[in-house]
Coordinates of C-alpha atoms and ligand atoms in Angstrom, one line a residue:
M19 CA -21.3 25.5 47.7
E20 CA -20.1 28.8 49.0
M21 CA -19.6 31.7 46.2
A22 CA -16.2 33.4 46.3
A23 CA -16.8 36.4 48.3
G24 CA -19.5 37.7 45.9
V25 CA -17.1 37.8 42.8
S26 CA -19.1 36.6 40.0
G27 CA -17.8 33.7 37.9
E28 CA -18.0 35.8 34.6
T29 CA -15.7 38.4 36.3
L30 CA -13.3 35.8 37.4
L31 CA -13.2 33.9 34.1
Q32 CA -12.6 37.5 32.4
R33 CA -9.6 38.3 34.7
D34 CA -8.3 34.7 34.1
A35 CA -8.2 35.2 30.4
E36 CA -6.4 38.5 30.6
L37 CA -3.9 37.4 33.5
L38 CA -3.1 33.8 33.4
W39 CA -1.0 31.3 31.4
H40 CA -2.7 27.9 31.4
P41 CA -0.9 24.6 30.3
Y42 CA 0.3 25.0 26.6
S43 CA -1.9 28.3 26.3
S44 CA -2.0 31.5 24.4
L45 CA -2.8 34.8 25.9
S46 CA -3.6 36.4 22.6
E47 CA -6.4 33.6 22.1
P48 CA -7.2 32.5 25.5
S49 CA -9.2 29.3 25.4
P50 CA -12.6 28.8 27.2
M51 CA -12.0 28.0 30.9
R52 CA -14.3 26.7 33.5
L53 CA -14.4 28.0 37.0
V54 CA -14.1 25.2 39.6
R55 CA -16.1 26.2 42.7
G56 CA -15.6 23.0 44.6
A57 CA -14.5 19.4 44.3
E58 CA -15.4 16.2 46.4
G59 CA -15.1 12.6 45.7
V60 CA -14.9 12.0 42.1
R61 CA -16.6 15.0 41.2
L62 CA -16.0 18.8 40.3
R63 CA -18.5 21.5 40.8
L64 CA -18.0 24.0 37.8
D65 CA -19.4 27.5 37.8
D66 CA -20.5 28.0 34.0
G67 CA -20.0 31.8 34.2
A68 CA -23.5 32.7 34.2
G69 CA -24.1 31.7 37.8
E70 CA -25.3 28.2 37.2
T71 CA -23.2 25.1 38.8
V72 CA -22.7 22.0 37.1
E73 CA -21.3 18.8 38.4
A74 CA -18.9 16.6 36.4
I75 CA -17.1 13.4 37.2
D76 CA -13.3 14.0 36.9
A77 CA -12.3 11.3 34.4
M78 CA -8.7 12.8 34.3
A79 CA -8.0 12.5 38.0
S80 CA -6.5 15.9 37.7
W81 CA -4.1 14.3 35.1
W82 CA -3.2 11.0 36.9
C83 CA -2.8 12.5 40.4
M84 CA -6.1 12.4 42.4
I85 CA -6.4 8.6 42.8
H86 CA -8.4 8.7 45.9
G87 CA -10.7 11.6 44.9
Y88 CA -11.0 15.2 46.3
R89 CA -11.3 16.1 49.9
H90 CA -10.3 12.7 51.2
P91 CA -11.1 12.7 54.9
V92 CA -7.7 10.9 55.6
L93 CA -5.7 13.0 53.4
D94 CA -7.3 16.2 54.6
A95 CA -6.7 15.1 58.1
A96 CA -2.8 14.4 57.4
L97 CA -2.5 17.7 56.0
R98 CA -4.2 19.5 58.9
D99 CA -2.2 17.5 61.4
Q100 CA 0.9 18.7 59.8
V101 CA -0.1 22.2 59.5
D102 CA -0.6 22.2 63.4
Q103 CA 3.2 21.0 63.5
F104 CA 5.3 23.0 60.9
S105 CA 4.5 23.4 57.3
H106 CA 7.8 23.9 56.1
V107 CA 11.5 24.0 57.1
M108 CA 14.5 23.8 54.9
F109 CA 16.0 20.4 54.2
G110 CA 19.8 21.6 54.4
G111 CA 21.1 20.3 57.8
L112 CA 17.5 19.9 59.0
T113 CA 15.3 16.7 58.6
H114 CA 11.7 15.7 59.9
E115 CA 9.8 12.5 60.2
P116 CA 7.4 12.9 57.4
A117 CA 10.2 12.8 55.0
I118 CA 12.1 9.8 56.7
R119 CA 9.0 7.8 56.9
L120 CA 7.7 8.7 53.3
A121 CA 11.2 7.7 52.1
E122 CA 11.4 4.3 54.1
R123 CA 7.8 3.6 52.4
L124 CA 8.7 4.2 49.1
V125 CA 12.0 2.2 49.4
E126 CA 9.7 -0.7 50.8
I127 CA 7.4 -0.7 48.0
S128 CA 9.6 0.0 45.0
P129 CA 11.8 -2.5 43.0
E130 CA 14.1 -4.3 45.5
P131 CA 17.5 -2.6 44.2
I132 CA 15.8 0.9 44.8
Q133 CA 17.2 2.2 48.1
H134 CA 17.6 6.0 48.2
V135 CA 15.3 8.9 47.5
F136 CA 15.5 12.4 46.7
F137 CA 12.6 14.4 47.1
C138 CA 11.8 17.4 44.8
D139 CA 9.1 19.5 43.7
S140 CA 7.7 18.3 40.5
G141 CA 7.9 15.5 38.0
S142 CA 10.1 17.4 35.6
V143 CA 12.6 18.2 38.3
S144 CA 12.7 14.7 39.3
V145 CA 13.7 13.9 35.8
E146 CA 16.2 16.6 35.8
V147 CA 17.7 15.0 38.9
A148 CA 17.5 11.8 37.5
I149 CA 19.5 12.9 34.4
K150 CA 22.1 14.4 36.9
L151 CA 22.6 11.5 38.9
A152 CA 23.3 9.7 35.6
L153 CA 25.8 11.9 34.4
Q154 CA 27.5 12.3 37.9
Y155 CA 27.7 8.5 37.9
Q156 CA 29.5 8.3 34.5
V157 CA 31.8 10.9 35.3
A158 CA 32.6 9.1 38.7
R159 CA 33.3 6.0 36.8
G160 CA 35.7 8.0 34.6
H161 CA 33.5 8.2 31.5
E162 CA 33.4 12.1 31.2
G163 CA 32.2 11.8 27.5
R164 CA 29.0 10.0 28.2
T165 CA 26.7 13.1 28.4
R166 CA 23.7 12.0 26.2
M167 CA 20.6 10.0 26.9
L168 CA 19.5 7.1 24.8
T169 CA 15.5 7.1 24.6
V170 CA 12.7 6.1 22.3
R171 CA 10.4 8.3 20.2
G172 CA 6.9 9.0 21.6
G173 CA 7.9 9.8 25.0
Y174 CA 7.1 12.4 27.3
H175 CA 9.2 13.4 30.6
G176 CA 8.3 16.9 31.4
D177 CA 8.7 20.5 30.2
T178 CA 12.0 21.9 31.8
F179 CA 14.8 21.6 29.4
A180 CA 16.7 18.5 30.2
P181 CA 13.4 16.4 30.2
M182 CA 12.1 18.3 27.1
S183 CA 15.2 17.1 25.3
V184 CA 14.1 13.4 25.9
C185 CA 10.5 14.1 24.9
D186 CA 9.6 13.1 21.2
P187 CA 11.1 15.6 19.1
V188 CA 8.0 15.9 17.0
S189 CA 5.5 16.2 19.6
G190 CA 7.8 18.0 22.1
M191 CA 8.3 20.9 19.4
H192 CA 12.0 20.3 19.4
S193 CA 12.2 22.7 16.4
L194 CA 11.2 25.7 18.4
F195 CA 14.3 25.4 20.8
T196 CA 16.9 24.4 18.2
G197 CA 20.5 25.2 19.6
A198 CA 18.9 25.4 23.2
L199 CA 18.1 21.7 23.8
K200 CA 20.6 19.1 24.2
E201 CA 20.5 16.3 21.4
Q202 CA 19.8 13.3 22.7
V203 CA 19.9 9.9 21.0
F204 CA 16.7 8.5 19.8
G205 CA 15.6 5.0 18.7
P206 CA 12.3 4.0 17.4
Q207 CA 9.1 3.9 19.3
P208 CA 8.4 0.5 20.6
P209 CA 5.9 -1.4 18.5
S210 CA 2.4 -0.8 19.7
G211 CA 0.5 -3.2 22.0
F212 CA 1.2 -4.4 25.7
D213 CA 0.2 -8.1 24.4
R214 CA 2.8 -8.2 21.5
P215 CA 4.4 -11.5 21.6
A216 CA 8.3 -11.7 21.9
D217 CA 8.7 -13.4 18.6
D218 CA 6.7 -11.0 16.8
P219 CA 8.6 -9.7 13.7
E220 CA 8.1 -5.9 14.6
F221 CA 9.3 -6.5 18.1
L222 CA 12.4 -8.2 16.8
A223 CA 13.1 -5.4 14.2
W224 CA 12.9 -2.8 17.0
A225 CA 14.8 -4.9 19.4
A226 CA 17.7 -5.1 16.6
A227 CA 17.4 -1.4 15.9
L228 CA 17.9 -0.4 19.5
A229 CA 20.7 -2.9 19.9
S230 CA 22.7 -1.3 17.2
I231 CA 21.9 2.3 18.3
A232 CA 23.3 1.4 21.7
A233 CA 26.3 -0.2 20.3
E234 CA 26.9 2.8 18.1
H235 CA 26.4 5.5 20.9
R236 CA 27.6 3.7 24.0
D237 CA 30.7 5.9 24.6
E238 CA 28.5 9.0 24.6
V239 CA 25.5 7.8 26.5
A240 CA 25.1 7.8 30.3
A241 CA 21.5 6.4 30.5
I242 CA 18.6 4.9 28.8
I243 CA 15.4 6.8 30.0
V244 CA 12.0 5.7 29.1
E245 CA 8.4 5.7 30.6
P246 CA 7.8 1.9 31.0
I247 CA 5.0 0.0 29.5
L248 CA 2.8 3.2 28.6
Q249 CA 4.0 6.2 27.1
G250 CA 1.6 9.0 28.6
A251 CA 1.2 12.6 27.3
G252 CA 3.4 11.4 24.1
G253 CA 0.4 9.5 22.9
M254 CA -1.2 7.3 25.5
Y255 CA 0.7 4.3 23.8
P256 CA 1.1 1.0 25.5
Y257 CA 3.9 -1.4 24.6
S258 CA 5.1 -5.0 25.5
P259 CA 7.0 -5.6 28.5
A260 CA 9.6 -7.5 26.3
C261 CA 10.6 -4.2 25.1
L262 CA 11.8 -3.1 28.7
K263 CA 13.6 -6.3 29.2
V264 CA 15.6 -5.4 25.8
L265 CA 16.4 -1.9 27.3
R266 CA 17.5 -3.5 30.5
D267 CA 19.8 -5.9 28.8
L268 CA 21.4 -3.2 26.5
A269 CA 21.9 -0.9 29.6
D270 CA 23.7 -3.8 31.5
E271 CA 25.7 -4.9 28.3
H272 CA 27.0 -1.2 27.7
G273 CA 27.4 0.1 31.2
L274 CA 24.5 2.5 30.9
L275 CA 22.0 3.2 33.4
L276 CA 18.2 2.6 33.2
I277 CA 16.2 5.5 34.2
L278 CA 12.2 4.4 34.5
D279 CA 10.0 7.5 34.7
E280 CA 7.1 6.2 36.3
I281 CA 5.6 9.5 37.2
A282 CA 2.3 8.7 35.4
T283 CA 2.4 4.9 35.7
G284 CA 3.4 4.5 39.5
F285 CA 1.0 3.8 42.2
G286 CA -1.0 1.2 40.5
R287 CA -2.2 2.8 37.4
T288 CA -1.2 0.3 34.9
G289 CA -2.4 -2.6 37.1
T290 CA 0.9 -3.3 38.9
L291 CA 2.2 -0.8 41.8
F292 CA 5.0 0.2 39.3
A293 CA 4.8 -0.5 35.7
S294 CA 8.3 -2.2 35.5
E295 CA 6.8 -5.1 37.5
H296 CA 5.1 -6.1 34.0
A297 CA 8.5 -6.9 32.9
G298 CA 10.1 -8.2 35.9
I299 CA 13.1 -5.9 35.5
D300 CA 14.5 -3.2 37.8
P301 CA 15.5 0.5 37.1
D302 CA 18.8 1.8 38.4
I303 CA 16.9 5.0 38.7
L304 CA 13.3 5.5 39.4
C305 CA 11.2 8.9 39.1
V306 CA 7.8 9.2 40.8
G307 CA 5.4 12.0 41.0
K308 CA 1.8 13.0 40.0
A309 CA 0.0 10.3 42.2
L310 CA 2.5 10.4 44.8
T311 CA 0.6 12.9 47.1
G312 CA -2.8 11.7 46.0
G313 CA -2.8 14.9 44.0
Y314 CA -2.8 17.2 46.9
L315 CA 0.5 18.9 46.6
S316 CA 3.2 18.9 44.0
M317 CA 5.9 16.7 44.9
A318 CA 8.1 14.1 43.0
A319 CA 10.9 11.8 43.8
T320 CA 14.0 10.3 42.2
L321 CA 14.9 6.9 43.8
C322 CA 18.1 5.2 43.1
T323 CA 20.0 2.1 43.6
T324 CA 23.0 1.9 46.4
D325 CA 25.3 1.8 43.5
V326 CA 24.2 4.8 42.1
A327 CA 24.0 6.7 45.3
H328 CA 27.2 5.6 46.4
T329 CA 29.1 5.8 43.0
V330 CA 27.8 9.4 42.8
S331 CA 28.6 10.4 46.5
R332 CA 32.2 9.1 46.2
G333 CA 32.7 10.7 42.7
P334 CA 34.5 14.0 41.9
G335 CA 31.9 16.4 43.4
G336 CA 31.6 14.4 46.5
A337 CA 27.7 15.2 46.4
L338 CA 24.7 15.0 44.2
M339 CA 24.7 18.6 43.1
H340 CA 20.8 19.5 43.5
G341 CA 18.8 21.0 46.4
P342 CA 15.6 22.6 45.9
T343 CA 14.3 25.3 48.2
F344 CA 11.0 23.2 49.0
M345 CA 12.8 19.9 49.0
A346 CA 11.0 17.4 51.1
N347 CA 8.2 19.8 52.1
P348 CA 6.5 18.3 55.0
L349 CA 3.1 19.1 54.2
A350 CA 3.7 17.2 51.0
C351 CA 5.6 14.2 52.7
S352 CA 2.7 13.9 55.1
V353 CA -0.2 13.8 52.6
A354 CA 2.1 11.6 50.4
L355 CA 2.5 9.1 53.2
A356 CA -1.2 9.3 54.0
S357 CA -2.0 8.5 50.2
V358 CA 0.5 5.7 49.8
E359 CA -0.7 4.1 53.1
L360 CA -4.3 4.7 51.8
L361 CA -3.7 3.0 48.8
L362 CA -1.6 0.0 50.2
S363 CA -4.4 -0.5 52.9
Q364 CA -7.0 -1.6 50.2
D365 CA -7.1 -4.2 47.6
W366 CA -6.0 -1.5 45.1
S367 CA -5.2 -4.2 42.6
A368 CA -8.6 -5.3 42.4
E369 CA -10.1 -1.8 42.3
V370 CA -7.8 -1.0 39.1
S371 CA -8.9 -4.3 37.5
R372 CA -12.4 -3.6 38.0
I373 CA -12.0 -0.1 36.6
S374 CA -10.0 -1.7 33.8
A375 CA -13.0 -4.2 33.0
G376 CA -15.5 -1.3 33.0
L377 CA -13.5 0.8 30.8
A378 CA -12.9 -1.9 28.3
S379 CA -16.4 -3.1 28.0
G380 CA -17.8 0.7 28.1
L381 CA -15.6 1.8 25.5
A382 CA -15.7 -1.2 23.3
P383 CA -18.6 0.3 21.4
A384 CA -16.7 3.2 20.4
A385 CA -14.5 1.2 18.2
E386 CA -17.4 0.7 15.8
L387 CA -17.8 4.3 15.6
P388 CA -16.9 6.3 12.2
G389 CA -13.7 8.1 12.8
V390 CA -12.5 5.9 15.5
K391 CA -9.0 4.6 14.7
D392 CA -8.3 2.6 18.0
V393 CA -9.6 1.9 21.4
R394 CA -7.4 0.5 24.0
V395 CA -7.2 0.0 27.8
L396 CA -4.3 -0.8 30.0
G397 CA -5.1 -0.9 33.8
A398 CA -7.2 2.2 34.6
V399 CA -6.4 3.9 31.6
G400 CA -8.9 4.1 28.6
V401 CA -7.9 5.6 25.4
V402 CA -10.0 6.3 22.1
Q403 CA -7.9 7.5 19.2
L404 CA -9.6 9.0 16.4
G405 CA -8.8 9.4 12.8
G406 CA -7.6 13.0 13.1
P407 CA -7.2 15.8 15.6
V408 CA -10.1 16.1 18.3
D409 CA -11.9 19.3 18.0
L410 CA -11.0 20.3 21.8
Q411 CA -13.8 22.4 22.5
R412 CA -16.6 20.6 20.8
M413 CA -15.6 17.3 22.4
T414 CA -14.8 18.8 25.9
E415 CA -18.3 20.4 25.9
A416 CA -20.3 17.2 24.3
V417 CA -18.7 15.2 27.4
L418 CA -19.2 17.7 29.7
R419 CA -23.1 18.1 28.7
R420 CA -23.1 14.4 29.9
G421 CA -21.6 15.2 33.3
V422 CA -17.9 14.1 32.6
W423 CA -14.8 16.2 32.5
V424 CA -12.1 15.1 29.9
R425 CA -9.3 17.1 28.3
P426 CA -8.5 15.4 25.0
F427 CA -5.2 16.1 23.1
R428 CA -4.2 15.6 19.7
D429 CA -6.3 12.7 18.2
L430 CA -7.0 11.2 21.7
V431 CA -10.0 11.3 24.1
Y432 CA -8.9 9.4 27.2
T433 CA -9.6 8.8 30.8
M434 CA -7.6 7.8 33.9
P435 CA -10.4 8.0 36.4
P436 CA -9.8 8.2 40.3
Y437 CA -9.7 4.5 41.9
I438 CA -12.6 5.3 43.9
C439 CA -15.1 5.6 40.8
T440 CA -17.8 3.1 41.1
D441 CA -19.1 0.9 38.3
E442 CA -21.7 3.3 37.7
E443 CA -19.5 6.2 37.5
I444 CA -17.0 4.4 35.0
A445 CA -20.0 3.6 33.0
T446 CA -21.2 7.4 32.8
I447 CA -17.7 8.2 31.8
T448 CA -17.5 5.5 29.1
G449 CA -20.9 6.5 27.9
A450 CA -20.2 10.2 27.8
I451 CA -17.0 9.7 25.5
T452 CA -18.7 7.2 23.3
E453 CA -21.7 9.3 22.7
A454 CA -19.8 12.7 22.3
I455 CA -17.6 10.7 19.6
A456 CA -20.6 9.5 18.0
E457 CA -22.0 12.8 17.5
G458 CA -19.1 13.5 15.3
N459 CA -16.0 15.3 15.7
Ligands
PLP59 C1 3.8 14.6 34.0 C2 4.7 13.8 33.8 C3 6.3 14.5 33.9 C4 6.3 15.6 34.4 O1 5.8 16.0 35.6 P1 5.5 17.5 36.2 O2 5.0 17.4 37.7 O3 4.3 17.8 35.2 O4 6.6 18.5 36.1 C5 7.1 13.6 33.6 N1 7.1 12.5 33.1 C6 6.2 11.9 32.9 C7 5.9 10.4 32.3 C8 4.7 12.5 33.2 O5 3.5 12.0 32.9

């Protein structure tokens, strides 16, 4: 591994602490950082600041993104090829093959009614666009009063203002932004558990609550927005496909659109290509991001049905009012296309099942440990929920000492490993998490 032009890790880390915001960070009390000197396959190479390099399996896949691992030769080549042609052009009045081919592929693999694609820079922006589509759709249908979103508690949809307004009000810290955030309509969180039966009393109570909220607010709501099957950054919380069916029916009954945010769940993570497939329902608007480019570049997309596309296009504005500078960036489109093709060219579903089984058996012993409240696995996502907040620094270090990188939050230590992890690497991940928790929180 080459050292960066002689600058010591210690110096870089010191500059970082003075200069840089990190996600949800304080500049007054910067938290410890690790310096990445390289990454290949499933492993990060970290500089410990004292000149030593340690290797760690990235059990987070860089927050859901890096499904094929780092420096994948196919993805590297796709990027290089596109660099040799052109790296960026404006998308106003100009188009290019990478965007067209990627859009075609996404339409092909997404739920059947989904036919049109808007490319943007990040997941949050794709949710902004989804909300804008829904609002313009309702205006076009003469429902100007329908300006709110209906969602459930416990969700996460991004950090810009419109997505933030549909995040869980408590974990999304809405109290900090009172007056600046649109007040949306919140229903209760779906009852937990992917396997919860459809005649379960808690499920029935939840369905009844949602039905009455939807009926009460129908004239002010444009769309229902949720993360299907698995709420991610809101709490790594799986729920039953039956809940999604309820939401689809309510949307149809009241003339609302159903927006599914599959930014975390898309591209196989929960065991189906899109999580909505577990429920056998289709969205009107679909957001994808994160693993879209195999983790190489920031890009997301908002997809929609022909009804949504043409209703909005024929509406009062005569256009969808959005157009980012880096819309459909050719480098991002090229690497995304390569990543999607790479995923589909293999038996990804078998890989996700294999990882799922490894996570389930490897994390099972954690359920017996003192201080552990719940262990759950859905697809290639494994979660250990503790009885209280995780000591982030202690836990990160204890897991890292065992050769694994995790980033716990709140009361959760969790992993969504790259799909290329071997059984042995999955065992290393689950072993490191279990042992670190056994040491005490
Ligand atoms: C990460 C995430 C977002 C936001 O995506 P960014 O690229 O971070 O803006 C939105 N929705 C869900 C479900 C996510 O997991």
